Amino acid sequence: MSRPSIRATEAGSPLRIAAAASVLLGAGLLGGCQFPQAERVDGIAWQIDSAHVSPHGDWDRLGVTDLLIQWTAVDGTAFVPGTGLREAPRVPDWPRIAREPWAGHVLVGLAGRFDERAVRAHVAELADQSLKLAAAAPPLSIEGWYFPVEADPTWQDAARLAPVLMRLPRPLWISVYDRSNIGGAALADWLDSWLPRDVGVLFQDGVGVYARQPRVAREYADALASKLGAARVRIIAEAFRPGAGNAFRPAAAAELKPQLAAYRGFRTYVFDGPHYVSTELVESLLK
């Protein structure tokens, strides 16, 4: 399964862009200034692709107990058996993952696609696939479901997603981002105008693509929590930064620590572990 180039996805969400263009650079880029104490991290995200079906990490050293899985099928290829979809040549060792200390509470991603425009054009089909995935869910400590159809205010007919979401299992989450910088209050009002009241929001902070500073991302999260309710809002902290050419690099500890500090009080997932959060970065974050 090939992964798209950044040019094919650059109009989409930061997470799709960064995962598509990720380049894991050497440990020399991962160091940073030392801080008095490490910021606790609640969760780690994992975007499954053909090269990352067996995640290993010591993220629990940062306090991680929660896992967000981006999807369990992408572009019609499933990473779990028994769905009736085309099965990937290699699938994760789900029982092993269930035993990992960083997978104590799991949001299981449903059906997605790498290309955002294709996702938005086929939400009903993805919901059909998602129901099959939920019925064949991996043996994890599942606390909810994530439908990887990422929304932003430029999606003019996003409201048509609402009846599709009503078909999916609960508890249910989607993710949102704001490349237009309309502000947290406006984003919250837009979501409140169409999002079902029992669906939670994972806010992509935008820091990884320099859309905003951590302080401003926190203001967005506060506005979302004020409008939607604090229990419906979590944060995705982007652990990548633009690198050479069209690639992305892992954030340095000095870059990531301000994000984690700013989001204190919100349940936060770092995106993503297998691509960007190496043992070297964990060590730097602990200093």
JSON list of C-alpha atoms in Angstrom, two decimals, residues 24-124:
[
{"chain": "A", "resi": 24, "resn": "LEU", "atom": "CA", "xyz": [12.37, 9.79, 10.71]},
{"chain": "A", "resi": 25, "resn": "LEU", "atom": "CA", "xyz": [15.55, 11.74, 11.21]},
{"chain": "A", "resi": 26, "resn": "GLY", "atom": "CA", "xyz": [18.47, 10.88, 13.45]},
{"chain": "A", "resi": 27, "resn": "ALA", "atom": "CA", "xyz": [18.67, 11.30, 17.17]},
{"chain": "A", "resi": 28, "resn": "GLY", "atom": "CA", "xyz": [20.74, 14.44, 16.75]},
{"chain": "A", "resi": 29, "resn": "LEU", "atom": "CA", "xyz": [17.59, 16.39, 15.93]},
{"chain": "A", "resi": 30, "resn": "LEU", "atom": "CA", "xyz": [15.69, 15.11, 18.93]},
{"chain": "A", "resi": 31, "resn": "GLY", "atom": "CA", "xyz": [17.58, 16.71, 21.75]},
{"chain": "A", "resi": 32, "resn": "GLY", "atom": "CA", "xyz": [16.62, 20.02, 23.27]},
{"chain": "A", "resi": 33, "resn": "CYS", "atom": "CA", "xyz": [16.87, 22.28, 26.25]},
{"chain": "A", "resi": 34, "resn": "GLN", "atom": "CA", "xyz": [16.46, 20.65, 29.62]},
{"chain": "A", "resi": 35, "resn": "PHE", "atom": "CA", "xyz": [13.42, 21.53, 31.69]},
{"chain": "A", "resi": 36, "resn": "PRO", "atom": "CA", "xyz": [12.83, 21.23, 35.44]},
{"chain": "A", "resi": 37, "resn": "GLN", "atom": "CA", "xyz": [10.35, 18.38, 35.06]},
{"chain": "A", "resi": 38, "resn": "ALA", "atom": "CA", "xyz": [8.76, 16.23, 32.41]},
{"chain": "A", "resi": 39, "resn": "GLU", "atom": "CA", "xyz": [5.22, 16.95, 31.33]},
{"chain": "A", "resi": 40, "resn": "ARG", "atom": "CA", "xyz": [2.92, 13.98, 31.73]},
{"chain": "A", "resi": 41, "resn": "VAL", "atom": "CA", "xyz": [1.49, 12.63, 28.48]},
{"chain": "A", "resi": 42, "resn": "ASP", "atom": "CA", "xyz": [-1.91, 10.92, 28.58]},
{"chain": "A", "resi": 43, "resn": "GLY", "atom": "CA", "xyz": [-2.00, 9.26, 25.19]},
{"chain": "A", "resi": 44, "resn": "ILE", "atom": "CA", "xyz": [-0.15, 8.32, 22.05]},
{"chain": "A", "resi": 45, "resn": "ALA", "atom": "CA", "xyz": [-1.60, 8.13, 18.55]},
{"chain": "A", "resi": 46, "resn": "TRP", "atom": "CA", "xyz": [-0.77, 5.47, 15.99]},
{"chain": "A", "resi": 47, "resn": "GLN", "atom": "CA", "xyz": [-1.46, 5.85, 12.29]},
{"chain": "A", "resi": 48, "resn": "ILE", "atom": "CA", "xyz": [-1.25, 2.35, 10.85]},
{"chain": "A", "resi": 49, "resn": "ASP", "atom": "CA", "xyz": [0.35, 1.91, 7.45]},
{"chain": "A", "resi": 50, "resn": "SER", "atom": "CA", "xyz": [2.15, -0.96, 5.78]},
{"chain": "A", "resi": 51, "resn": "ALA", "atom": "CA", "xyz": [5.46, 0.08, 7.37]},
{"chain": "A", "resi": 52, "resn": "HIS", "atom": "CA", "xyz": [4.05, 0.59, 10.88]},
{"chain": "A", "resi": 53, "resn": "VAL", "atom": "CA", "xyz": [1.98, -2.46, 11.77]},
{"chain": "A", "resi": 54, "resn": "SER", "atom": "CA", "xyz": [4.00, -3.40, 14.86]},
{"chain": "A", "resi": 55, "resn": "PRO", "atom": "CA", "xyz": [4.38, -0.36, 17.11]},
{"chain": "A", "resi": 56, "resn": "HIS", "atom": "CA", "xyz": [6.99, -0.52, 19.85]},
{"chain": "A", "resi": 57, "resn": "GLY", "atom": "CA", "xyz": [7.82, 2.31, 22.19]},
{"chain": "A", "resi": 58, "resn": "ASP", "atom": "CA", "xyz": [8.51, 3.25, 25.77]},
{"chain": "A", "resi": 59, "resn": "TRP", "atom": "CA", "xyz": [5.87, 5.96, 25.77]},
{"chain": "A", "resi": 60, "resn": "ASP", "atom": "CA", "xyz": [4.57, 4.74, 29.13]},
{"chain": "A", "resi": 61, "resn": "ARG", "atom": "CA", "xyz": [7.68, 6.34, 30.66]},
{"chain": "A", "resi": 62, "resn": "LEU", "atom": "CA", "xyz": [5.99, 9.65, 29.89]},
{"chain": "A", "resi": 63, "resn": "GLY", "atom": "CA", "xyz": [2.82, 8.50, 31.64]},
{"chain": "A", "resi": 64, "resn": "VAL", "atom": "CA", "xyz": [1.00, 7.27, 28.54]},
{"chain": "A", "resi": 65, "resn": "THR", "atom": "CA", "xyz": [-1.84, 4.85, 29.24]},
{"chain": "A", "resi": 66, "resn": "ASP", "atom": "CA", "xyz": [-4.14, 5.72, 26.33]},
{"chain": "A", "resi": 67, "resn": "LEU", "atom": "CA", "xyz": [-3.89, 4.77, 22.67]},
{"chain": "A", "resi": 68, "resn": "LEU", "atom": "CA", "xyz": [-5.62, 6.43, 19.73]},
{"chain": "A", "resi": 69, "resn": "ILE", "atom": "CA", "xyz": [-5.58, 4.27, 16.60]},
{"chain": "A", "resi": 70, "resn": "GLN", "atom": "CA", "xyz": [-6.08, 6.40, 13.49]},
{"chain": "A", "resi": 71, "resn": "TRP", "atom": "CA", "xyz": [-7.90, 3.65, 11.62]},
{"chain": "A", "resi": 72, "resn": "THR", "atom": "CA", "xyz": [-8.19, -0.13, 11.36]},
{"chain": "A", "resi": 73, "resn": "ALA", "atom": "CA", "xyz": [-8.85, -0.03, 7.61]},
{"chain": "A", "resi": 74, "resn": "VAL", "atom": "CA", "xyz": [-7.58, 2.46, 5.07]},
{"chain": "A", "resi": 75, "resn": "ASP", "atom": "CA", "xyz": [-8.35, 2.66, 1.36]},
{"chain": "A", "resi": 76, "resn": "GLY", "atom": "CA", "xyz": [-10.36, -0.55, 1.64]},
{"chain": "A", "resi": 77, "resn": "THR", "atom": "CA", "xyz": [-7.58, -2.59, 3.26]},
{"chain": "A", "resi": 78, "resn": "ALA", "atom": "CA", "xyz": [-8.26, -3.89, 6.77]},
{"chain": "A", "resi": 79, "resn": "PHE", "atom": "CA", "xyz": [-5.70, -4.45, 9.51]},
{"chain": "A", "resi": 80, "resn": "VAL", "atom": "CA", "xyz": [-8.05, -6.73, 11.43]},
{"chain": "A", "resi": 81, "resn": "PRO", "atom": "CA", "xyz": [-9.33, -10.11, 10.23]},
{"chain": "A", "resi": 82, "resn": "GLY", "atom": "CA", "xyz": [-12.92, -11.15, 9.71]},
{"chain": "A", "resi": 83, "resn": "THR", "atom": "CA", "xyz": [-14.32, -7.96, 8.22]},
{"chain": "A", "resi": 84, "resn": "GLY", "atom": "CA", "xyz": [-15.01, -9.08, 4.66]},
{"chain": "A", "resi": 85, "resn": "LEU", "atom": "CA", "xyz": [-12.70, -6.32, 3.44]},
{"chain": "A", "resi": 86, "resn": "ARG", "atom": "CA", "xyz": [-9.37, -6.95, 1.72]},
{"chain": "A", "resi": 87, "resn": "GLU", "atom": "CA", "xyz": [-6.92, -7.89, 4.46]},
{"chain": "A", "resi": 88, "resn": "ALA", "atom": "CA", "xyz": [-3.47, -6.33, 4.68]},
{"chain": "A", "resi": 89, "resn": "PRO", "atom": "CA", "xyz": [-0.51, -8.65, 4.02]},
{"chain": "A", "resi": 90, "resn": "ARG", "atom": "CA", "xyz": [0.68, -7.96, 7.56]},
{"chain": "A", "resi": 91, "resn": "VAL", "atom": "CA", "xyz": [-1.64, -7.21, 10.45]},
{"chain": "A", "resi": 92, "resn": "PRO", "atom": "CA", "xyz": [-0.76, -6.04, 13.95]},
{"chain": "A", "resi": 93, "resn": "ASP", "atom": "CA", "xyz": [-0.23, -8.48, 16.79]},
{"chain": "A", "resi": 94, "resn": "TRP", "atom": "CA", "xyz": [-3.31, -7.23, 18.59]},
{"chain": "A", "resi": 95, "resn": "PRO", "atom": "CA", "xyz": [-2.95, -9.42, 21.71]},
{"chain": "A", "resi": 96, "resn": "ARG", "atom": "CA", "xyz": [0.60, -8.13, 22.19]},
{"chain": "A", "resi": 97, "resn": "ILE", "atom": "CA", "xyz": [-0.55, -4.54, 21.77]},
{"chain": "A", "resi": 98, "resn": "ALA", "atom": "CA", "xyz": [-3.33, -5.13, 24.30]},
{"chain": "A", "resi": 99, "resn": "ARG", "atom": "CA", "xyz": [-0.66, -6.00, 26.88]},
{"chain": "A", "resi": 100, "resn": "GLU", "atom": "CA", "xyz": [1.35, -2.82, 26.33]},
{"chain": "A", "resi": 101, "resn": "PRO", "atom": "CA", "xyz": [1.19, -0.34, 29.24]},
{"chain": "A", "resi": 102, "resn": "TRP", "atom": "CA", "xyz": [0.49, 2.48, 26.78]},
{"chain": "A", "resi": 103, "resn": "ALA", "atom": "CA", "xyz": [-2.66, 0.74, 25.49]},
{"chain": "A", "resi": 104, "resn": "GLY", "atom": "CA", "xyz": [-4.73, 0.56, 28.65]},
{"chain": "A", "resi": 105, "resn": "HIS", "atom": "CA", "xyz": [-7.56, 2.64, 27.19]},
{"chain": "A", "resi": 106, "resn": "VAL", "atom": "CA", "xyz": [-8.04, 2.57, 23.43]},
{"chain": "A", "resi": 107, "resn": "LEU", "atom": "CA", "xyz": [-9.97, 4.68, 20.95]},
{"chain": "A", "resi": 108, "resn": "VAL", "atom": "CA", "xyz": [-10.22, 2.40, 17.92]},
{"chain": "A", "resi": 109, "resn": "GLY", "atom": "CA", "xyz": [-10.16, 4.11, 14.57]},
{"chain": "A", "resi": 110, "resn": "LEU", "atom": "CA", "xyz": [-12.66, 2.86, 12.02]},
{"chain": "A", "resi": 111, "resn": "ALA", "atom": "CA", "xyz": [-12.48, 3.10, 8.21]},
{"chain": "A", "resi": 112, "resn": "GLY", "atom": "CA", "xyz": [-10.57, 5.90, 6.52]},
{"chain": "A", "resi": 113, "resn": "ARG", "atom": "CA", "xyz": [-8.67, 6.91, 3.44]},
{"chain": "A", "resi": 114, "resn": "PHE", "atom": "CA", "xyz": [-5.35, 8.64, 2.97]},
{"chain": "A", "resi": 115, "resn": "ASP", "atom": "CA", "xyz": [-6.80, 11.28, 0.65]},
{"chain": "A", "resi": 116, "resn": "GLU", "atom": "CA", "xyz": [-9.07, 13.75, 2.43]},
{"chain": "A", "resi": 117, "resn": "ARG", "atom": "CA", "xyz": [-11.12, 14.64, -0.64]},
{"chain": "A", "resi": 118, "resn": "ALA", "atom": "CA", "xyz": [-11.89, 10.96, -1.19]},
{"chain": "A", "resi": 119, "resn": "VAL", "atom": "CA", "xyz": [-12.89, 10.61, 2.45]},
{"chain": "A", "resi": 120, "resn": "ARG", "atom": "CA", "xyz": [-15.38, 13.44, 2.28]},
{"chain": "A", "resi": 121, "resn": "ALA", "atom": "CA", "xyz": [-16.85, 12.15, -0.96]},
{"chain": "A", "resi": 122, "resn": "HIS", "atom": "CA", "xyz": [-17.44, 8.65, 0.44]},
{"chain": "A", "resi": 123, "resn": "VAL", "atom": "CA", "xyz": [-18.51, 9.09, 4.07]},
{"chain": "A", "resi": 124, "resn": "ALA", "atom": "CA", "xyz": [-21.49, 6.73, 3.73]}
]
